[in-house]
Coordinates of C-alpha atoms and ligand atoms in Angstrom, one line a residue:
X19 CA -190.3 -179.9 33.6
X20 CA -189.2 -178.3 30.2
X21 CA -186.7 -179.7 27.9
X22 CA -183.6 -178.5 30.1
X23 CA -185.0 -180.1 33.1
X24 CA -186.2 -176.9 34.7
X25 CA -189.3 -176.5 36.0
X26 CA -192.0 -174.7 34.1
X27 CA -193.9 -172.2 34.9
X28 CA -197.6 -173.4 34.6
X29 CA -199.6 -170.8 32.7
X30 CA -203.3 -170.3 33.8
X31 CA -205.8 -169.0 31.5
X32 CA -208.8 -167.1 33.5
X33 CA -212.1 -166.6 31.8
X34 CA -214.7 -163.8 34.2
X35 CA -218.9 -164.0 33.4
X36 CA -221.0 -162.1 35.7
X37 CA -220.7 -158.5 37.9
X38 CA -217.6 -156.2 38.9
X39 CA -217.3 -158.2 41.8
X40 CA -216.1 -160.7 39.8
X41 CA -213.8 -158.8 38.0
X42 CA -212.8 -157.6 40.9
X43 CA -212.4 -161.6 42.3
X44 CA -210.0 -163.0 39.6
X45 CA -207.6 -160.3 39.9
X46 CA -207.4 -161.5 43.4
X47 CA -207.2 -164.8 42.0
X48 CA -204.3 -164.1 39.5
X49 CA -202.6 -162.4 42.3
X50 CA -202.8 -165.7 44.8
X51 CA -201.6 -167.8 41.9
X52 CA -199.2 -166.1 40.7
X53 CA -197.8 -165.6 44.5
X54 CA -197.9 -169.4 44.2
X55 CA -195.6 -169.3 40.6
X56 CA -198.3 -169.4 38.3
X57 CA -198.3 -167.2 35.0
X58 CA -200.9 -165.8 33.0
X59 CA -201.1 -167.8 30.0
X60 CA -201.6 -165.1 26.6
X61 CA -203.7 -168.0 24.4
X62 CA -206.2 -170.4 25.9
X63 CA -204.1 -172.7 23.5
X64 CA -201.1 -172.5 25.3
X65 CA -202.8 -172.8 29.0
X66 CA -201.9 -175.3 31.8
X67 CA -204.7 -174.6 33.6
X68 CA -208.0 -172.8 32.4
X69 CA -210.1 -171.0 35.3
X70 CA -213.9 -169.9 34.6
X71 CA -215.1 -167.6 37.3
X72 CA -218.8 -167.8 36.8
X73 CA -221.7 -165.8 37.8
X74 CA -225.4 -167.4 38.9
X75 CA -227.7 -164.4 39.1
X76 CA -229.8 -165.2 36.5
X77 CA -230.2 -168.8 34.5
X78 CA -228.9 -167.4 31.2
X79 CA -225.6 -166.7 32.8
X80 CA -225.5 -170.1 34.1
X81 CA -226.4 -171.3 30.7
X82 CA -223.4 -169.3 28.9
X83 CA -220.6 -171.1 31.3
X84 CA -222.6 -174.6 30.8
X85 CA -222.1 -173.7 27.1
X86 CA -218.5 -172.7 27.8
X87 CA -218.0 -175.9 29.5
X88 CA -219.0 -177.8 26.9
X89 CA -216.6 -176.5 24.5
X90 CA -213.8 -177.0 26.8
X91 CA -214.5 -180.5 27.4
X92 CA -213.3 -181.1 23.5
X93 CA -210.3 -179.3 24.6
X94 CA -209.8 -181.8 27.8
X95 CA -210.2 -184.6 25.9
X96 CA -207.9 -183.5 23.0
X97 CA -204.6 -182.1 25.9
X98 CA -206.1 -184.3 29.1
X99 CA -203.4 -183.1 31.2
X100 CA -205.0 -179.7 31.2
X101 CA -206.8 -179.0 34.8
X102 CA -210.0 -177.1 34.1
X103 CA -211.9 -175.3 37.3
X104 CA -214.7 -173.5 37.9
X105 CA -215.1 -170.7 40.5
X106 CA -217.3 -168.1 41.6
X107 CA -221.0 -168.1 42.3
X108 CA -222.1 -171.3 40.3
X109 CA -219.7 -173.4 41.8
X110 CA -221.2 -172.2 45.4
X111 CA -224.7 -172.5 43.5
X112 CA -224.9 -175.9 42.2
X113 CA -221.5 -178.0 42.5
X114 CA -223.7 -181.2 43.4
X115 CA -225.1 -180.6 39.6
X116 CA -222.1 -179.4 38.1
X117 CA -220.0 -182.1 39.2
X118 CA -222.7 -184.8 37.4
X119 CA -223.0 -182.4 34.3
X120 CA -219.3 -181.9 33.7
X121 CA -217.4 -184.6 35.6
X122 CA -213.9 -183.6 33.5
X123 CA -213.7 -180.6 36.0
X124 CA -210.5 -180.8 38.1
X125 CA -211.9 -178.4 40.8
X126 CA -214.3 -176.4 41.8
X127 CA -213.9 -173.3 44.0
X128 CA -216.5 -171.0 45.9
X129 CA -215.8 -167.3 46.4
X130 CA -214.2 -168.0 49.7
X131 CA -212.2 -170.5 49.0
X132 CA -209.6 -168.7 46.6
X133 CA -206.4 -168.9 49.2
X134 CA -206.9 -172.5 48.9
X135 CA -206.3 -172.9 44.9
X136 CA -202.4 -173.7 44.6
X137 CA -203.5 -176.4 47.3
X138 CA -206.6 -177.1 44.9
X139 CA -204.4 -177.1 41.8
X140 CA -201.8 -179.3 43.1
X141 CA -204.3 -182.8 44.3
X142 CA -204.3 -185.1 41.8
X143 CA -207.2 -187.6 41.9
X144 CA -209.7 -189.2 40.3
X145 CA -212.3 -187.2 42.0
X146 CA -212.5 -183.3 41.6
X147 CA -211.0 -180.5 44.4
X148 CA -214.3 -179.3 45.5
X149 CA -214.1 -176.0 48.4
X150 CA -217.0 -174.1 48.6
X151 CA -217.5 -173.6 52.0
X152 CA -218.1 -170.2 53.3
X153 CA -216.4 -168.2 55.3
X154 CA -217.7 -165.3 57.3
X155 CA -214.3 -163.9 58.0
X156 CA -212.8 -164.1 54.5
X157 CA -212.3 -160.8 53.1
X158 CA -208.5 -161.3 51.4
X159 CA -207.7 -158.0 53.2
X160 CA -203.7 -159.0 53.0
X161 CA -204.0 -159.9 49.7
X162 CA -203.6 -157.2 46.9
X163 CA -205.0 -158.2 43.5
X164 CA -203.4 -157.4 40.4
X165 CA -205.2 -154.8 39.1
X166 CA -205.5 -154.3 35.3
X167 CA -204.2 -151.0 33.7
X168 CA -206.1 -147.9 33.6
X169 CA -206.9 -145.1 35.3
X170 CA -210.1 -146.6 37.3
X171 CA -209.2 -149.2 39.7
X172 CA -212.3 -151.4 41.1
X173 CA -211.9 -152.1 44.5
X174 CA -213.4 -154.1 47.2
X175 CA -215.0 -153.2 50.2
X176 CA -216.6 -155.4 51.4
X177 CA -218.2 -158.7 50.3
X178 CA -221.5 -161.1 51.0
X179 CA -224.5 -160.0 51.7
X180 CA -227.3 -159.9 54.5
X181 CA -230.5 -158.8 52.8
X182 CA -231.8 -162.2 51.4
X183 CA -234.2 -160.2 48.9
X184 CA -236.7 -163.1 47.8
X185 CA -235.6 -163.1 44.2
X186 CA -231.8 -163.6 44.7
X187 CA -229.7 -165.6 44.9
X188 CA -226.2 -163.5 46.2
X189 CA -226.6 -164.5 49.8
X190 CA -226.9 -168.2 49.6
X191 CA -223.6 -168.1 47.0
X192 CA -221.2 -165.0 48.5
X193 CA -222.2 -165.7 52.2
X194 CA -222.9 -163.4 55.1
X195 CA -221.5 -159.5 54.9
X196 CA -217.6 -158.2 55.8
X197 CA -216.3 -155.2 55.4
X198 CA -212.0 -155.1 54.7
X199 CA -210.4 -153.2 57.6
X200 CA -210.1 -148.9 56.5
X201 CA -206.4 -149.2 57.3
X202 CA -206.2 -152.2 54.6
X203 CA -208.5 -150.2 51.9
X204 CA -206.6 -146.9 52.3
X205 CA -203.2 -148.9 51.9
X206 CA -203.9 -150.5 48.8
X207 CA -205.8 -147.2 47.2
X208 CA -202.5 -145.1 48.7
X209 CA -200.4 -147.8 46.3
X210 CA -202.6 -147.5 43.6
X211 CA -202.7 -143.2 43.8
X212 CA -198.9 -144.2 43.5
X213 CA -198.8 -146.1 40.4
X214 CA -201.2 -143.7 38.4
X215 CA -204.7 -144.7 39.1
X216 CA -207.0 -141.9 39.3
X217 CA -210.4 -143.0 40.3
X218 CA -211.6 -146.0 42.5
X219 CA -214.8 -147.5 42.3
X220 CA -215.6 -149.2 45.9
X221 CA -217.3 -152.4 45.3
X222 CA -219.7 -154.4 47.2
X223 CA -223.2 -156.0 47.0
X224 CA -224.8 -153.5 49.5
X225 CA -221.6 -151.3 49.7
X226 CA -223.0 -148.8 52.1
X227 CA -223.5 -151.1 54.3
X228 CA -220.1 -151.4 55.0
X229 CA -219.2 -151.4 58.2
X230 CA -215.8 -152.2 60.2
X231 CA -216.0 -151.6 63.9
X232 CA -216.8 -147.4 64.0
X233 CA -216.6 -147.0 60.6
X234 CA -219.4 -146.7 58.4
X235 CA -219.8 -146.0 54.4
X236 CA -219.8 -142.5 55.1
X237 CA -216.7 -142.2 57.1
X238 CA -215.0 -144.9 54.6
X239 CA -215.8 -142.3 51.7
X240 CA -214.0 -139.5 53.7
X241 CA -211.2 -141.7 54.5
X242 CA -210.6 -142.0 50.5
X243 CA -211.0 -138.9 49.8
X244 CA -208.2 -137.7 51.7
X245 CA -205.8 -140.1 49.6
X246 CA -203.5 -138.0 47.5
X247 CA -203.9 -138.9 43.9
X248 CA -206.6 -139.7 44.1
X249 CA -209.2 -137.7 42.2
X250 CA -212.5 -139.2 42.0
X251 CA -214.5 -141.7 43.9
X252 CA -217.4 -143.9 43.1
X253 CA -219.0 -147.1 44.9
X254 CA -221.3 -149.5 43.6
X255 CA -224.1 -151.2 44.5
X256 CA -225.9 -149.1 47.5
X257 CA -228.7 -150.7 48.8
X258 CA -231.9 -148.1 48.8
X259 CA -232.2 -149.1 52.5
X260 CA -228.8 -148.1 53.6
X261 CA -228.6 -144.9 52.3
X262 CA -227.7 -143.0 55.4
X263 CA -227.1 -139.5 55.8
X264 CA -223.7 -139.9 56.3
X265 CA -223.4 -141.5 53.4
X266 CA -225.5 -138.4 51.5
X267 CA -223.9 -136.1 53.2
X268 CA -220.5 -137.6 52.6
X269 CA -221.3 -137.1 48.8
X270 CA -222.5 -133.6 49.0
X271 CA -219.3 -132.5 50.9
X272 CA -216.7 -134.3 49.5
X273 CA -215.8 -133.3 46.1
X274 CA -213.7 -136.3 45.3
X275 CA -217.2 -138.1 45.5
X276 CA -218.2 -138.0 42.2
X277 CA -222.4 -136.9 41.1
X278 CA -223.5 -140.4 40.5
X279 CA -225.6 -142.7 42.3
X280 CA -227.2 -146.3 40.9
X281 CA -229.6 -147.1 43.1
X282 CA -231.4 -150.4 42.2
X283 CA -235.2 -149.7 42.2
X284 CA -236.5 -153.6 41.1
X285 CA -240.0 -152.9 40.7
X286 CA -242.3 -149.7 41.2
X287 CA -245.3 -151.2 42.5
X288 CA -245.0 -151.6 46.6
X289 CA -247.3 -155.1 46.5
X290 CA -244.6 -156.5 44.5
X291 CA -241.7 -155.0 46.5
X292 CA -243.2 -156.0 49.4
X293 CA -243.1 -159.6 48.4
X294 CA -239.4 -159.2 47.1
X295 CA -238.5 -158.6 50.9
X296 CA -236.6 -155.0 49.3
X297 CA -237.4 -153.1 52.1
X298 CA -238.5 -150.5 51.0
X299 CA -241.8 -148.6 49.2
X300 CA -242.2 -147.0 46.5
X301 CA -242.9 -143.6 48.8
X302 CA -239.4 -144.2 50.5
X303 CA -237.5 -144.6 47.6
X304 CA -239.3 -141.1 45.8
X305 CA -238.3 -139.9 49.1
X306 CA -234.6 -141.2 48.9
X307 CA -234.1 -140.0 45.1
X308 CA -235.6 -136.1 46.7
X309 CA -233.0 -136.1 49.7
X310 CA -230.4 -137.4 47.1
X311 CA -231.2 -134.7 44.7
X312 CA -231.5 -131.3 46.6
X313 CA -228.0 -132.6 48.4
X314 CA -226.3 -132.7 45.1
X315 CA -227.8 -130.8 42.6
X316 CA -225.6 -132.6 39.7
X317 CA -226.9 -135.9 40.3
X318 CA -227.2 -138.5 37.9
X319 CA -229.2 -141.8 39.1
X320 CA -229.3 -145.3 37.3
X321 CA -231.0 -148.2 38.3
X322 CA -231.6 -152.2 38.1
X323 CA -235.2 -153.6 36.9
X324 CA -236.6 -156.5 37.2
X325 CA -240.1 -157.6 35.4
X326 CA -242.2 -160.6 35.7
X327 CA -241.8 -161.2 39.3
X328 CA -244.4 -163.7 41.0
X329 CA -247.4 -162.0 40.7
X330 CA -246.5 -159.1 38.8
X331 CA -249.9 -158.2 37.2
X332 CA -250.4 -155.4 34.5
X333 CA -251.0 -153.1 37.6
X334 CA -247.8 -153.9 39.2
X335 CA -246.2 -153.2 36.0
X336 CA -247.8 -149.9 35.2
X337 CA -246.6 -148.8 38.9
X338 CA -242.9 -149.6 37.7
X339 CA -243.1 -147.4 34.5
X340 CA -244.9 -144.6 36.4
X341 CA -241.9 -144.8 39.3
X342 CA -239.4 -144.9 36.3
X343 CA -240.9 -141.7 34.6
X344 CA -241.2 -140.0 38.1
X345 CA -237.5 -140.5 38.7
X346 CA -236.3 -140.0 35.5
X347 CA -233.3 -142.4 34.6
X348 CA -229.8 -141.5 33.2
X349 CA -229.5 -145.0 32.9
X350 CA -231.2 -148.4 33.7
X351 CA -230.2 -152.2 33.8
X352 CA -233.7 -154.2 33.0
X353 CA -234.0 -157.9 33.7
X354 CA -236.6 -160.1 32.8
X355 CA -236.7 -162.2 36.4
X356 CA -235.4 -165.7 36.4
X357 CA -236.2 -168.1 39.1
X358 CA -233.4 -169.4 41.0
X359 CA -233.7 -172.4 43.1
X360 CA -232.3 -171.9 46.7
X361 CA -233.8 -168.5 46.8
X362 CA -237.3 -167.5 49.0
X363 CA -239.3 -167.1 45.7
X364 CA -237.9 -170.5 44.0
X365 CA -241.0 -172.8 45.6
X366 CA -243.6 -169.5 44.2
X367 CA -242.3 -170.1 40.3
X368 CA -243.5 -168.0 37.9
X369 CA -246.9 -166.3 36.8
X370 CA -245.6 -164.6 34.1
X371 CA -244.9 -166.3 30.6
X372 CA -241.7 -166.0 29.1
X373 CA -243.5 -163.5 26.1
X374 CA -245.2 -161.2 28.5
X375 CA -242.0 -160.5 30.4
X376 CA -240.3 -160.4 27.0
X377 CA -242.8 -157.2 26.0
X378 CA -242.4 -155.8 29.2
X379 CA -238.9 -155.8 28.9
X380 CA -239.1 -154.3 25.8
X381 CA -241.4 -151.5 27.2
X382 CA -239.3 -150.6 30.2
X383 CA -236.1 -150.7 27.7
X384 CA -238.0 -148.2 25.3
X385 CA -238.9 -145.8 27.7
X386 CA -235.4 -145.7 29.3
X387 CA -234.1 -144.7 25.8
X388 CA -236.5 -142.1 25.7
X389 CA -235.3 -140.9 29.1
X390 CA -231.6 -141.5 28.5
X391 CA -231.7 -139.5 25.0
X392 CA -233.2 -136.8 27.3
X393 CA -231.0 -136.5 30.0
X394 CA -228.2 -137.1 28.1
X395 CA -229.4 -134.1 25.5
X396 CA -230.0 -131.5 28.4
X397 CA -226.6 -131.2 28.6
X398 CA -225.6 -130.0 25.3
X399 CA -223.6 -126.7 25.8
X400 CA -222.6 -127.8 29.3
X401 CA -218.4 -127.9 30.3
X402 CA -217.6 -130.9 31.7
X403 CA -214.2 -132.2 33.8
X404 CA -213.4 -135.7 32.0
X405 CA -211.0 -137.9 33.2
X406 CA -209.5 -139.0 30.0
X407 CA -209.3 -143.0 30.0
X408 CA -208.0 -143.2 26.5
X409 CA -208.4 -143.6 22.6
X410 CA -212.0 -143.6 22.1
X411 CA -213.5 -147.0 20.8
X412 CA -215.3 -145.4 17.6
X413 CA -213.8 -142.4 15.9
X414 CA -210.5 -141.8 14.7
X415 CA -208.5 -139.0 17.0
X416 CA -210.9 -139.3 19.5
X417 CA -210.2 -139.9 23.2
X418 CA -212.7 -141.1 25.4
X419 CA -213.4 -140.7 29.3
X420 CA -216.3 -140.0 31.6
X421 CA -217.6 -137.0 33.0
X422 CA -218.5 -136.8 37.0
X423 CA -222.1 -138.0 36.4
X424 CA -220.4 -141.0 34.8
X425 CA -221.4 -140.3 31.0
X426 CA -219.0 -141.5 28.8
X427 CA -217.8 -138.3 26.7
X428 CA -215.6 -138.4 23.3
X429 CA -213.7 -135.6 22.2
X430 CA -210.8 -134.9 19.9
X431 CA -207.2 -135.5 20.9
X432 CA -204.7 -133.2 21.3
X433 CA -200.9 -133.5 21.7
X434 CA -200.0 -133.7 25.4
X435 CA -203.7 -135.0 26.5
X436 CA -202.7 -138.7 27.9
X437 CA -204.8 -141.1 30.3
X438 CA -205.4 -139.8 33.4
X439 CA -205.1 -136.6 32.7
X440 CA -208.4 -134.2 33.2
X441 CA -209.6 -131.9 30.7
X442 CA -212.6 -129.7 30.4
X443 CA -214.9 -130.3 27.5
X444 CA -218.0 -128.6 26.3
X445 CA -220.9 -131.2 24.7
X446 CA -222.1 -130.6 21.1
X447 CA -224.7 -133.4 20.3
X448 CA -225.8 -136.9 22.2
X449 CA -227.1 -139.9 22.5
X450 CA -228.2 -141.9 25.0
X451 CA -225.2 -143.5 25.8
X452 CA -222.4 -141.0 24.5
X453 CA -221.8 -137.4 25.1
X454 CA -220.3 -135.8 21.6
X455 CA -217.5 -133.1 23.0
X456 CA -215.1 -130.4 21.4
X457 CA -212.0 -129.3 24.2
X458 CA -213.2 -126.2 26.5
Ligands
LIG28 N1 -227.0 -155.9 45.4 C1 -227.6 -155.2 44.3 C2 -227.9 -156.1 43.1 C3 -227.0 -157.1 42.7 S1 -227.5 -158.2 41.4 C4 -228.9 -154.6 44.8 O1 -229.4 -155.0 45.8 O2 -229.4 -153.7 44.2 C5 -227.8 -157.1 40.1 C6 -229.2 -157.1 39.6 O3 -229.5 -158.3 39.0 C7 -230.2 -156.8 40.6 O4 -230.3 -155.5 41.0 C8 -231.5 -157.3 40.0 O5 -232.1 -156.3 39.2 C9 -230.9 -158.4 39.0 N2 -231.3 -159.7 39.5 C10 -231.0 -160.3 40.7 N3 -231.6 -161.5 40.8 C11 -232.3 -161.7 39.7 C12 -233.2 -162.7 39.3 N4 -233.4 -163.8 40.0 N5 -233.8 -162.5 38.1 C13 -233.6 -161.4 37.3 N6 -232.8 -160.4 37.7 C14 -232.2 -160.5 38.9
LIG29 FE1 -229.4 -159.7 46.0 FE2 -230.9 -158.1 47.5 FE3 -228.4 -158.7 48.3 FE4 -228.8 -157.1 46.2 S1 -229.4 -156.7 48.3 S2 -227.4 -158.8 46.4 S3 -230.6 -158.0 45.2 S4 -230.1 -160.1 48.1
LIG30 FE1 -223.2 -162.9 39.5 FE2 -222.0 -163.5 41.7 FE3 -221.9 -161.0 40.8 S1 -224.0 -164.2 41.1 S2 -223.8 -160.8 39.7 S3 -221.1 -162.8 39.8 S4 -222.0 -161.7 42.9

């Protein structure tokens, strides 16, 4: 109650760690709360009710929300009336631990359980709300999340995951795959054509795997595609393994479908691939990135790394560099592997000290620059469509936005050029991680 004895509304202050899909989870969130009367709060100050929605994929971001917590128990103590929850993956992870390690938490909430938080918010007890039990049916398909502005709206497909690679720990924390109903999807993309988003990125953890009664990936992307306003499409992450050829040939038809594929490799050495349960070798995926390529000439590839696996010897290593060079990255995300308990691999531990994977990082991390700067350089001269986003973060007059292959290109503004329109530009100079344009 405020001083006129109206009822306030309580203000919630929402902190994200971890992948798109989490992005992609608290604007859910924010969009069930505030269905429930909740407003976002502007400060963390000024906040009735502070919301980390954590990620557990490798130790280091479990340590940054401990960290976090940690801080925010000085705020607790300070303004007690203050609920503080955690959601996401950590709480599914390890709410037994978290419970003991930060007992000031008010509730903790898995990935499936985010219909229940008004509920969640509202008990009052000594003890904490605690939901994370999964749900195999849960998609929020009814539920539209409030998407941030900008011309690139992330949206989700479908959610879980199936694969149990031995290394991870995504299955044990988002639950078994489900894919949202087409009709839903092409309703809430149709809205968002409507209010001026451009470009969707379809989100899941094995995204082409998505499958809802007939429809497959492949199907989904033509589905999309035939959304007006809609310009360009992207999806994130496919699984090497179901990389159908409806999905490639979905991609090499569709020109909506836009020339980029990440396609997380791991490791290039097939004894070590074997033993992450990826399902795949090293042969397949050469073979993949080849059917990939001569469907769609343009192509630009990234990739996920991990080094130091159980077992990874100097050999195993080697094959990973060689695979690297043989595909020749636009761009790579490199891990150094963390054991996480709950997983396959937890009871194997780790054979590889903290400084070797440290140097192999380091190595895989060089030679992707080298690779980047190359890619990235082929292309000065080249005229590129960009799909302007907005002012560009460094340089003065400069707009940024990305060009199909999902290079970020700067160029100088011009009166009338606003977000979300497309404009052609010609590259003068790169780097490996920005394309330097004039206007075409
Ligand atoms: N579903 C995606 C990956 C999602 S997790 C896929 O299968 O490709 C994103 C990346 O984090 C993974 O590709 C992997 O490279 C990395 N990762 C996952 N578990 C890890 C662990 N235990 N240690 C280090 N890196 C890990
Ligand atoms: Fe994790 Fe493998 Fe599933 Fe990707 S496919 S989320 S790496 S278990
Ligand atoms: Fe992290 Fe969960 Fe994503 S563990 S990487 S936030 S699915």
């Amino acid at each position: 109650m405020d001083e006129n004895g109206h009822g306030a509304q309580a203000r919630v202050w929402l902190e994200t760690y971890g992948c798109q899909m989490n992005v992609a989870d608290s604007q859910l969130v924010t969009a069930v709360l505030r269905r429930a009367g909740y407003v976002t709060a502007t400060k963390l100050e000024e906040a009735d009710v502070i919301l980390l929605n954590t990620c557990a994929i490798r130790e280091h971001a479990e340590e940054r929300v401990l960290g976090r917590l940690g801080d925010l128990a000085r705020l607790k103590q300070a303004r007690p009336e203050v609920k503080l929850g955690l959601l996401g993956c950590m709480a599914q992870h390890n709410r037994a631990a978290l419970v003991e390690k930060a007992p000031w938490l008010d509730l903790v909430a898995g990935p499936d359980a985010y219909r229940r938080l008004p509920e969640m918010l509202g008990e009052s007890g000594f003890d904490p709300a605690v939901d994370v039990r999964l749900n195999r049916a849960e998609t929020y398909a009814d539920i539209s999340p409030e998407y941030g502005a900008g011309v690139r709206a992330y949206v989700t497909a479908m959610r879980g995951c199936d694969k149990f690679c031995a290394f991870c720990v995504v299955p044990y924390v988002r639950g078994r795959e489900r894919s949202v109903p087409p009709a839903d999807l092409i309703r809430e993309i149709s809205e968002l054509a409507a209010r001026g988003v451009r470009e969707v990125v379809l989100l899941g953890q094995t995204v082409n795997a998505y499958r809802y009664e007939l429809v497959g990936f492949g199907q989904l992307l033509r589905m999309v595609a035939a959304v007006d306003g809609i310009e360009r499409i992207r999806f994130t992450s496919p699984h090497p393994s179901d990389m159908s050829q409806a999905v490639i040939d979905a991609m090499a038809s569709e020109p909506k479908v836009q020339p980029y594929l990440h396609l997380p490799l791991q490791s290039g050495s097939d004894r070590i691939l074997a033993a992450m349960d990826r399902g795949y070798t090293s042969t397949q995926y050469l073979d993949l990135v080849a059917r990939v390529r001569a469907a769609i000439p343009e192509l630009a590839i990234s990739t996920d790394i991990i080094v130091g696996f159980h077992g990874e010897t100097e050999n195993d290593f080697g094959a990973t560099l060689e695979l690297m060079r043989a595909v020749g990255y636009d761009s790579a995300f490199t891990f150094k592997y963390s054991v996480r308990e709950h997983t396959r691999a937890h009871r194997l531990g780790d054979t590889v000290s903290e400084a070797e994977k440290q140097r192999r990082l380091s190595e895989v991390i060089a030679l992707q620059e080298e690779s980047s700067l190359a890619r990235y350089r082929a292309l000065a001269g080249r005229v590129f469509p960009v799909l302007i986003e907005g002012p560009a973060r460094r340089g003065v007059g400069m707009l940024a936005g990305k060009t199909p292959d999902y290079k970020t290109a700067i160029f100088p503004a011009r009166a009338g050029l606003t977000a979300g329109d497309t404009v052609a530009v010609r590259v003068t100079s790169a780097t490996g991680h920005t394309l330097t344009c004039t206007l075409a």
